[in-house]
Short mmCIF file of C-alpha atoms in Angstrom, two decimals:
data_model
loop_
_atom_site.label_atom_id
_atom_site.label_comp_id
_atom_site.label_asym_id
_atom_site.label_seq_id
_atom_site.Cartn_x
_atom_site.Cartn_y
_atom_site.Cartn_z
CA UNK A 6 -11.99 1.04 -28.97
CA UNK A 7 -15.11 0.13 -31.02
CA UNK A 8 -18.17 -1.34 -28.80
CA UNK A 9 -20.05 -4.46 -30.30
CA UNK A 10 -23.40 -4.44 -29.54
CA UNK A 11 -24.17 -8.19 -27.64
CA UNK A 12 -26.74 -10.84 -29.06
CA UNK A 13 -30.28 -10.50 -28.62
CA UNK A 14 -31.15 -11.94 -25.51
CA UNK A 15 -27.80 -11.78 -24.08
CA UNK A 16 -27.70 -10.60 -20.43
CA UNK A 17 -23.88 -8.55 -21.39
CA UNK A 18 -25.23 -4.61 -21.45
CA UNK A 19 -23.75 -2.37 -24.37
CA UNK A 20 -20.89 -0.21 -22.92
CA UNK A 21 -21.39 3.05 -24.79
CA UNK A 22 -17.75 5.31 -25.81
CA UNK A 23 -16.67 7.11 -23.50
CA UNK A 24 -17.59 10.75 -23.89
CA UNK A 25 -14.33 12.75 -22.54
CA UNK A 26 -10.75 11.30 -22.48
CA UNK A 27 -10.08 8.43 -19.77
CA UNK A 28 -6.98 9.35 -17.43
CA UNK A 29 -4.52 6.56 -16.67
CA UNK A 30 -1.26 7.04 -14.22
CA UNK A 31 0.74 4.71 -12.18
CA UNK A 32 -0.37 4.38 -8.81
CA UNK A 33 2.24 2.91 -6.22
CA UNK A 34 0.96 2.36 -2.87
CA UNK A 35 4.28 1.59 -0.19
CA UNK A 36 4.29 1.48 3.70
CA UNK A 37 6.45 -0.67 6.14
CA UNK A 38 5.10 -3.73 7.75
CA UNK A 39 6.68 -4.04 11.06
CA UNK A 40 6.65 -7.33 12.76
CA UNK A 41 7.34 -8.99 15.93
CA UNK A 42 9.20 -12.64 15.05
CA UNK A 43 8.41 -14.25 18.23
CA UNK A 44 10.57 -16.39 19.59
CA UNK A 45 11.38 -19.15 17.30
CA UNK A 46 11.83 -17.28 14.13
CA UNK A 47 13.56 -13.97 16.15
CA UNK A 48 16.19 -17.36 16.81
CA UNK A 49 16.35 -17.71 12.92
CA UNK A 50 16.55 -14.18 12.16
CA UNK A 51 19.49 -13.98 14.98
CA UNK A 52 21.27 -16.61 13.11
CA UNK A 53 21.20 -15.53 9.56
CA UNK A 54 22.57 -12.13 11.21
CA UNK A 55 25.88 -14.12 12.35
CA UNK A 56 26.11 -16.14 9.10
CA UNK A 57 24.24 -19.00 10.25
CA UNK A 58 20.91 -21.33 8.95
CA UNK A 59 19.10 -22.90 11.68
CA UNK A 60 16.11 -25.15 11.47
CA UNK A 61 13.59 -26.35 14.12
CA UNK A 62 13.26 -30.20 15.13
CA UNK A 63 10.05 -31.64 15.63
CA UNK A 64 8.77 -34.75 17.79
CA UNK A 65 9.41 -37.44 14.68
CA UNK A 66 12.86 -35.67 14.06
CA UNK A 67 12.35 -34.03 11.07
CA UNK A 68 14.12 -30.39 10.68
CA UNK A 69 12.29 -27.98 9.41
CA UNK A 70 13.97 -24.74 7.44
CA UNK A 71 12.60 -21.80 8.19
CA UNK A 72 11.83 -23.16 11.70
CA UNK A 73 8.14 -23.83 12.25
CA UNK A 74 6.36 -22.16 15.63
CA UNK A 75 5.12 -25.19 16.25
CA UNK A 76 5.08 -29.02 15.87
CA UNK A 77 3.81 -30.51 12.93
CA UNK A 78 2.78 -33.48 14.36
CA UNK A 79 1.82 -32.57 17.91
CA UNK A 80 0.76 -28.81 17.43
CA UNK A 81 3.25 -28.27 20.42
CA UNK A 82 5.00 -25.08 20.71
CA UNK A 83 8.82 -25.62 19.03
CA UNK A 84 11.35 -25.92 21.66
CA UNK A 85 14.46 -27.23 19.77
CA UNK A 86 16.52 -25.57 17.61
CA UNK A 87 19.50 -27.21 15.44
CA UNK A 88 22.36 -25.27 13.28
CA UNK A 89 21.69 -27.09 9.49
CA UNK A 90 24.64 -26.32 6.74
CA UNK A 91 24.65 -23.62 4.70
CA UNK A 92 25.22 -26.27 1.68
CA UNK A 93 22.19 -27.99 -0.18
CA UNK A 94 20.48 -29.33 -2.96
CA UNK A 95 18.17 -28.01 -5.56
CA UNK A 96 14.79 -30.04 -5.36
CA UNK A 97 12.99 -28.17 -7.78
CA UNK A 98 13.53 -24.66 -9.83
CA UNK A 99 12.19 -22.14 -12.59
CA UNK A 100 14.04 -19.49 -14.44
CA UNK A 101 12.82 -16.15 -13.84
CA UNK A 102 14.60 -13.65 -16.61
CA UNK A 103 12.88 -10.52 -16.00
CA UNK A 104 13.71 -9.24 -12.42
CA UNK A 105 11.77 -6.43 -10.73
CA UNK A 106 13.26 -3.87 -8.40
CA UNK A 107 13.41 -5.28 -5.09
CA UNK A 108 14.03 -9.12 -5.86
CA UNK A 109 17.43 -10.92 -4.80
CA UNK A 110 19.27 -10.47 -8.38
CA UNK A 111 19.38 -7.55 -10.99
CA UNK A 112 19.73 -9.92 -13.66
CA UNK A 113 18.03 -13.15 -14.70
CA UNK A 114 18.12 -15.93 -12.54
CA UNK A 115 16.53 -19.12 -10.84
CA UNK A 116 13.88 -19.24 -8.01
CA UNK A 117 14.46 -22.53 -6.72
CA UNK A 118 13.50 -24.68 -3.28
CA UNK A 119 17.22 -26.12 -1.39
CA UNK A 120 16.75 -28.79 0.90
CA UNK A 121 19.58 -27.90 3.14
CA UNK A 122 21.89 -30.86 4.10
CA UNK A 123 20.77 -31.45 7.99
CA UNK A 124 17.11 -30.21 6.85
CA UNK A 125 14.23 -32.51 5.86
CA UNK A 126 11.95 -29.74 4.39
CA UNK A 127 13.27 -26.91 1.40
CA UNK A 128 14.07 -23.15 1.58
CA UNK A 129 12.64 -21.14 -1.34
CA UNK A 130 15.70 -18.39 -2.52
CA UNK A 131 17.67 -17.65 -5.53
CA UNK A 132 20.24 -19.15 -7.16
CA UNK A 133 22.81 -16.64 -9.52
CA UNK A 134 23.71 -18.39 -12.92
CA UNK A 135 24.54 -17.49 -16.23
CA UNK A 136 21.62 -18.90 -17.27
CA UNK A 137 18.71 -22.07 -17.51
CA UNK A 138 21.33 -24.48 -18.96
CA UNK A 139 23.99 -24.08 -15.51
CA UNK A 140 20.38 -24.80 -13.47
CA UNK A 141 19.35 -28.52 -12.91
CA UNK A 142 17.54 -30.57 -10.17
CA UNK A 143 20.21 -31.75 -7.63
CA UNK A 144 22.03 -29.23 -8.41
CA UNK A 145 24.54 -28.24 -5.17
CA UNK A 146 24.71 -25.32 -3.69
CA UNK A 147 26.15 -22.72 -0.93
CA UNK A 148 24.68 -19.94 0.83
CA UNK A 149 26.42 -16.29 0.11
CA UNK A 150 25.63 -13.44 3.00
CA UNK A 151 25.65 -9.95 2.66
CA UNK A 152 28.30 -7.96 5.10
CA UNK A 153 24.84 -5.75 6.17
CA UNK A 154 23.01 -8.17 7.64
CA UNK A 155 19.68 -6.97 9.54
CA UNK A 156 18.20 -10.60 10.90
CA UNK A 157 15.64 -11.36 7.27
CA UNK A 158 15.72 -13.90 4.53
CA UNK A 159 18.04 -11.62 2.06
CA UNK A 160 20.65 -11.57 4.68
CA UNK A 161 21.68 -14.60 2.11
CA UNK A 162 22.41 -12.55 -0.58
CA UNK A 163 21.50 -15.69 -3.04
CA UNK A 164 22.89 -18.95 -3.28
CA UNK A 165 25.39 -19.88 -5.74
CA UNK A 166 26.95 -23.55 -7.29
CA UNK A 167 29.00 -25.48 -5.58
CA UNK A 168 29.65 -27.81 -2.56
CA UNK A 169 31.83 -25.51 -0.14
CA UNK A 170 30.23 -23.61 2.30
CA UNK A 171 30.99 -20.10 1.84
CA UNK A 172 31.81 -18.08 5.37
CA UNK A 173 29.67 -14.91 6.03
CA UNK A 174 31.87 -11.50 5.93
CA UNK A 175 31.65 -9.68 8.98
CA UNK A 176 28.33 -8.10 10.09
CA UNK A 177 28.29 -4.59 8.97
CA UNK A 178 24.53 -3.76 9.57
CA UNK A 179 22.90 -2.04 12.20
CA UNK A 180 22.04 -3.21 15.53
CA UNK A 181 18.57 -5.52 15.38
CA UNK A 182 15.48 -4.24 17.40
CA UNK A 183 15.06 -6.73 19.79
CA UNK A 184 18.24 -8.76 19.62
CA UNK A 185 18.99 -8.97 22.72
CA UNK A 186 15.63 -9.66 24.58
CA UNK A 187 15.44 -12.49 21.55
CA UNK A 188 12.66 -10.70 20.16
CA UNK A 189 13.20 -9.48 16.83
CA UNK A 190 11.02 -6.91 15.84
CA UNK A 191 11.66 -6.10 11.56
CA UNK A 192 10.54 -3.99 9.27
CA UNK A 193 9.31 -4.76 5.78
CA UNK A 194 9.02 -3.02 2.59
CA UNK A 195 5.56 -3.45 1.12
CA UNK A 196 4.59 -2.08 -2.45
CA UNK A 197 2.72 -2.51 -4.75
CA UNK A 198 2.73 -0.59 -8.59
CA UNK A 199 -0.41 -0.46 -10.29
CA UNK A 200 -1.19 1.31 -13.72
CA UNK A 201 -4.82 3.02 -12.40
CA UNK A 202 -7.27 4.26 -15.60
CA UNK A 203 -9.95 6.12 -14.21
CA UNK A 204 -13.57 6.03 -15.03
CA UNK A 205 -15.24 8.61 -17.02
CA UNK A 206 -16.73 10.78 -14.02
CA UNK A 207 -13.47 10.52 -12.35
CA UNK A 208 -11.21 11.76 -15.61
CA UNK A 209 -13.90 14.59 -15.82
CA UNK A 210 -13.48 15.36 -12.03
CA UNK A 211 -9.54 15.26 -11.79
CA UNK A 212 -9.25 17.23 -15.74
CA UNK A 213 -11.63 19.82 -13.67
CA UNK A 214 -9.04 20.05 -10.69
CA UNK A 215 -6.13 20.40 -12.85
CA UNK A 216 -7.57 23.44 -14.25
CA UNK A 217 -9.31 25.09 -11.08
CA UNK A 218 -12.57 23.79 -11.34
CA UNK A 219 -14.67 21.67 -9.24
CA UNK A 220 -16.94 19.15 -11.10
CA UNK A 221 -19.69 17.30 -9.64
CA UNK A 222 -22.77 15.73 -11.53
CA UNK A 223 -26.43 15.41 -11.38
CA UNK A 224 -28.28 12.71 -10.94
CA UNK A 225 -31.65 12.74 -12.97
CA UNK A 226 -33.96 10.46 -11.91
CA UNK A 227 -34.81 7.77 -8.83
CA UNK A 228 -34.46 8.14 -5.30
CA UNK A 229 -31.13 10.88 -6.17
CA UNK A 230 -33.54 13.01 -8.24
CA UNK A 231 -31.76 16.09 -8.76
CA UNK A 232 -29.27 15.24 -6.36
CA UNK A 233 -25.65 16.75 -7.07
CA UNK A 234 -22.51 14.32 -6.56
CA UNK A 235 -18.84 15.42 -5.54
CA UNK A 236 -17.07 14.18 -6.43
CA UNK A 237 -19.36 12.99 -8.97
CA UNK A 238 -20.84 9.84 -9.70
CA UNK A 239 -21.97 8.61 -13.19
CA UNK A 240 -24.99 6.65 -11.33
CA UNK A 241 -26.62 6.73 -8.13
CA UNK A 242 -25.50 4.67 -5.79
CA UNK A 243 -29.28 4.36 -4.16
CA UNK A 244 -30.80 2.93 -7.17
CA UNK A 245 -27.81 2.93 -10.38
CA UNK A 246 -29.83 5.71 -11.92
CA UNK A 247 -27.39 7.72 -14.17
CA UNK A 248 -25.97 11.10 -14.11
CA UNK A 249 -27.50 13.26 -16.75
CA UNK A 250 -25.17 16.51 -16.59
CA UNK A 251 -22.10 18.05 -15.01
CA UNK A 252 -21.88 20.61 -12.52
CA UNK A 253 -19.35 23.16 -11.93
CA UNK A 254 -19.48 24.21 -8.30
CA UNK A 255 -18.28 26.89 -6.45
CA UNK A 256 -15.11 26.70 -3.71
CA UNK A 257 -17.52 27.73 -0.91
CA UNK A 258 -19.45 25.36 1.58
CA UNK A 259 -19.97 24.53 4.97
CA UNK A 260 -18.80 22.11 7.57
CA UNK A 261 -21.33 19.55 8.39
CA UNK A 262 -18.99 16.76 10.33
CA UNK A 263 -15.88 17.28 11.38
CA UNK A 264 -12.99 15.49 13.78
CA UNK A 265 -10.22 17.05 15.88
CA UNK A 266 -7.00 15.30 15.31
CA UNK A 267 -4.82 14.82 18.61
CA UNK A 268 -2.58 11.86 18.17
CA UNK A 269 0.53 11.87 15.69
CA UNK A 270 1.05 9.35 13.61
CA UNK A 271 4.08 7.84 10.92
CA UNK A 272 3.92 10.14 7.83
CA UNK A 273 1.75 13.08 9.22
CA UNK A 274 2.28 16.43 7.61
CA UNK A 275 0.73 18.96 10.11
CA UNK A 276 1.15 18.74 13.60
CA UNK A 277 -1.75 18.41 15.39
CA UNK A 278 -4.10 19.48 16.61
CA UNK A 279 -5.74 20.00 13.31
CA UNK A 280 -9.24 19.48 12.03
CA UNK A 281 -10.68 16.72 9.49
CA UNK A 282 -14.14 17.79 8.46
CA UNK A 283 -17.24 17.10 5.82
CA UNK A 284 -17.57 19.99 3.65
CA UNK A 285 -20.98 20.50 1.84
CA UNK A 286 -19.89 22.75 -0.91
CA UNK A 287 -22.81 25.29 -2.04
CA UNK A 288 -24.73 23.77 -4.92
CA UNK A 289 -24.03 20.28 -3.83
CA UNK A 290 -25.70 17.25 -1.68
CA UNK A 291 -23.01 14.97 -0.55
CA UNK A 292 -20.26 16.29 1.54
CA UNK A 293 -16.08 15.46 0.79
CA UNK A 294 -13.70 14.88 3.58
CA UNK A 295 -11.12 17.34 3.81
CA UNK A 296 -8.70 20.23 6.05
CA UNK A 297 -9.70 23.11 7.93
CA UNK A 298 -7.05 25.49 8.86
CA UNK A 299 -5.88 29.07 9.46
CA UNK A 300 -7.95 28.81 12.51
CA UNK A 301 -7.63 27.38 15.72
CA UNK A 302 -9.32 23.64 15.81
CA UNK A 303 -11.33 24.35 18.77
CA UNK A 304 -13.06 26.99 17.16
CA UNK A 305 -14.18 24.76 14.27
CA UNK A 306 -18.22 23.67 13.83
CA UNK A 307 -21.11 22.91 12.53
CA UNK A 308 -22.44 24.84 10.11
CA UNK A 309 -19.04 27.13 10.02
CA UNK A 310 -18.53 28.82 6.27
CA UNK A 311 -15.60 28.19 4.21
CA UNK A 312 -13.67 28.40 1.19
CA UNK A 313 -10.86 26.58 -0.29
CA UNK A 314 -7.22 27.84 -0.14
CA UNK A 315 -5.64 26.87 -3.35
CA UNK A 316 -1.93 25.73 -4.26
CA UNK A 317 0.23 28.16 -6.35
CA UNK A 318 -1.21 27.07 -10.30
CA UNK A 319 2.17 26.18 -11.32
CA UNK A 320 1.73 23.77 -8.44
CA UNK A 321 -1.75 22.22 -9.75
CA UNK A 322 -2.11 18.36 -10.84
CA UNK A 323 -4.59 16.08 -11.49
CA UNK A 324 -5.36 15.99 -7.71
CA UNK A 325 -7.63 17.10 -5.17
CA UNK A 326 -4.61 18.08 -2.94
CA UNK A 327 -4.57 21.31 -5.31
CA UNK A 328 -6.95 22.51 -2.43
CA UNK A 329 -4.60 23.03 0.54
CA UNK A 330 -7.27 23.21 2.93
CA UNK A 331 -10.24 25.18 3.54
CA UNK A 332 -10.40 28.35 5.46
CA UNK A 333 -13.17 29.91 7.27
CA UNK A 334 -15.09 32.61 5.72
CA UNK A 335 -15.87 34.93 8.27
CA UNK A 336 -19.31 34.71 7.26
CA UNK A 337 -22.13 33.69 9.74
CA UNK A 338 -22.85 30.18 10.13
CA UNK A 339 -25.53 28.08 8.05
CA UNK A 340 -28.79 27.32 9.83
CA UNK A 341 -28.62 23.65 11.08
CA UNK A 342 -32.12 23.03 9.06
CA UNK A 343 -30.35 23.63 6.06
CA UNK A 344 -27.69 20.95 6.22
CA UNK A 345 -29.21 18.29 8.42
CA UNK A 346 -30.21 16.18 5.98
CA UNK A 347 -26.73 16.55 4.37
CA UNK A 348 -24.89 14.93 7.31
#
């Protein structure tokens, strides 16, 4: 990548090369949403688990699909609820020919809106054709289920041509959360898949960790005179002074902060009680959240010394989790003068 310098005058800065190789990897960040319906949509969910569409009437008569929580004209809370048909029409579409894991179809097809005969407003889902020519406004079409169905919007599989209503095999998911208080409680997939380049500092940093080393930098002028970052920084964040050097540091420090963890949540890895604490690693001035173990948590504290506890090296990436955790020393503790203004 070549860098052109900007006009005189312009207010665009000069981005100089970068010095050391940039790191890229995909980053995919997933958890499950879990929501309570409530009791108009739990009513919907209900129904596409039997095989069934149902919309919600308002005060001027109008059925809405999904049903609405409340009126559209009054604001009132949404009382009735009607059955629609599982046949409709297409109102409006596009062709989508590159699916992504988790969508309706594993082959091209079209997102449209169906207006639903017995409905008044459109449901967005897909429709499975060959391809853009079988696709046209007004097209009709049917609802196909799945035989698992678990109460959510791809209980209909997709919707497919033609003017008879298809019936729903029999219900071969698992029992709904909820069902039968009529409060659905779901869960939902969220993801999201991200190619993440890192900056400079941070390529330097995680290259470092890959290869047992912890890097930090120095920052050599303003208010962070001196000051060592970890992990590092390639300008102050005080006054945007830059770094002027790298820093290896040593796997030693002390714990300036720290948190006892009592309550278990989705996901956790170590039972607790364990300890989540600041460690001020010798040589540096900003402390990096991390483990203690191999020692009761009560007996954690200020000031306590410690050193990190590696992973095997065959087991070492281009992560801080290469440290396990840190481990007290044995040493004595560090004089609270010498850390205070570290905390």
């Amino acid at each position: 990548m070549s860098v052109t310098s900007p006009a005189a005058g312009s207010p665009v800065a000069e981005v100089p090369e970068p010095k050391s190789p940039i790191l890229t990897a995909p980053l995919i960040n997933s958890f499950d949403y879990t929501r309570s319906l409530g009791p108009v949509l739990s009513r919907f969910a209900l129904a596409l688990r039997d095989g069934r569409i149902v919309g919600s009437k308002g005060s001027d008569g109008k059925v809405s699909v999904p049903p609405v929580e409340f009126d559209p004209v009054t604001g009132a809370q949404t009382t009735e609820i009607v059955d629609v048909s599982t046949v409709g029409t297409v109102t409006t579409w596009t062709w989508h020919d590159a699916p992504s894991p988790g969508q309706p179809l594993d082959k091209p097809f079209a997102w449209a809106l169906i207006r639903l005969d017995g409905a008044d407003t459109a449901l967005l889902h897909a429709v499975s054709v060959d391809s853009p020519a079988d696709m046209s406004t007004g097209l009709r079409v049917h609802a196909v289920f799945r035989a698992a169905r678990a109460g959510r919007i791809d209980d209909i599989a997709y919707f497919a041509p033609g003017e008879t209503p298809e019936t729903a095999p029999e219900n071969t998911g698992d029992e709904i959360k909820g069902a039968e208080e009529g409060r659905v409680v779901i869960k939902t997939p969220i993801t999201t898949e991200i190619t993440h380049s890192a900056t400079e500092e941070e390529s330097v940093y995680l290259d470092g960790l890959k290869k047992g080393k912890l890097i930090g930098t120095r920052i050599g002028s303003g208010v962070d005179a001196g000051r060592v970052y970890f992990p590092p920084r390639g300008v102050s964040p005080a006054d945007g002074a830059p770094a002027v050097e790298h820093v290896e540091l040593p796997d030693t420090g002390i714990v300036t902060t720290f948190c006892i963890v009592n309550v278990p949540f989705q996901g956790q890895k170590i039972k607790p009680p364990y300890v989540a604490a600041y460690v001020l690693l010798d040589g540096s001035d900003i402390p990096f959240l991390h483990l203690i173990l191999d020692c009761e948590a009560s007996d954690v504290r200020m000031g306590m010394r410690v050193k990190a506890v590696w992973l095997p090296e065959d087991q070492w990436e281009h992560s801080i989790g290469n440290i396990s955790h840190f481990a007290p020393t044995g040493e004595p503790d560090a004089d609270y003068e010498t850390y205070k203004d570290h905390l």
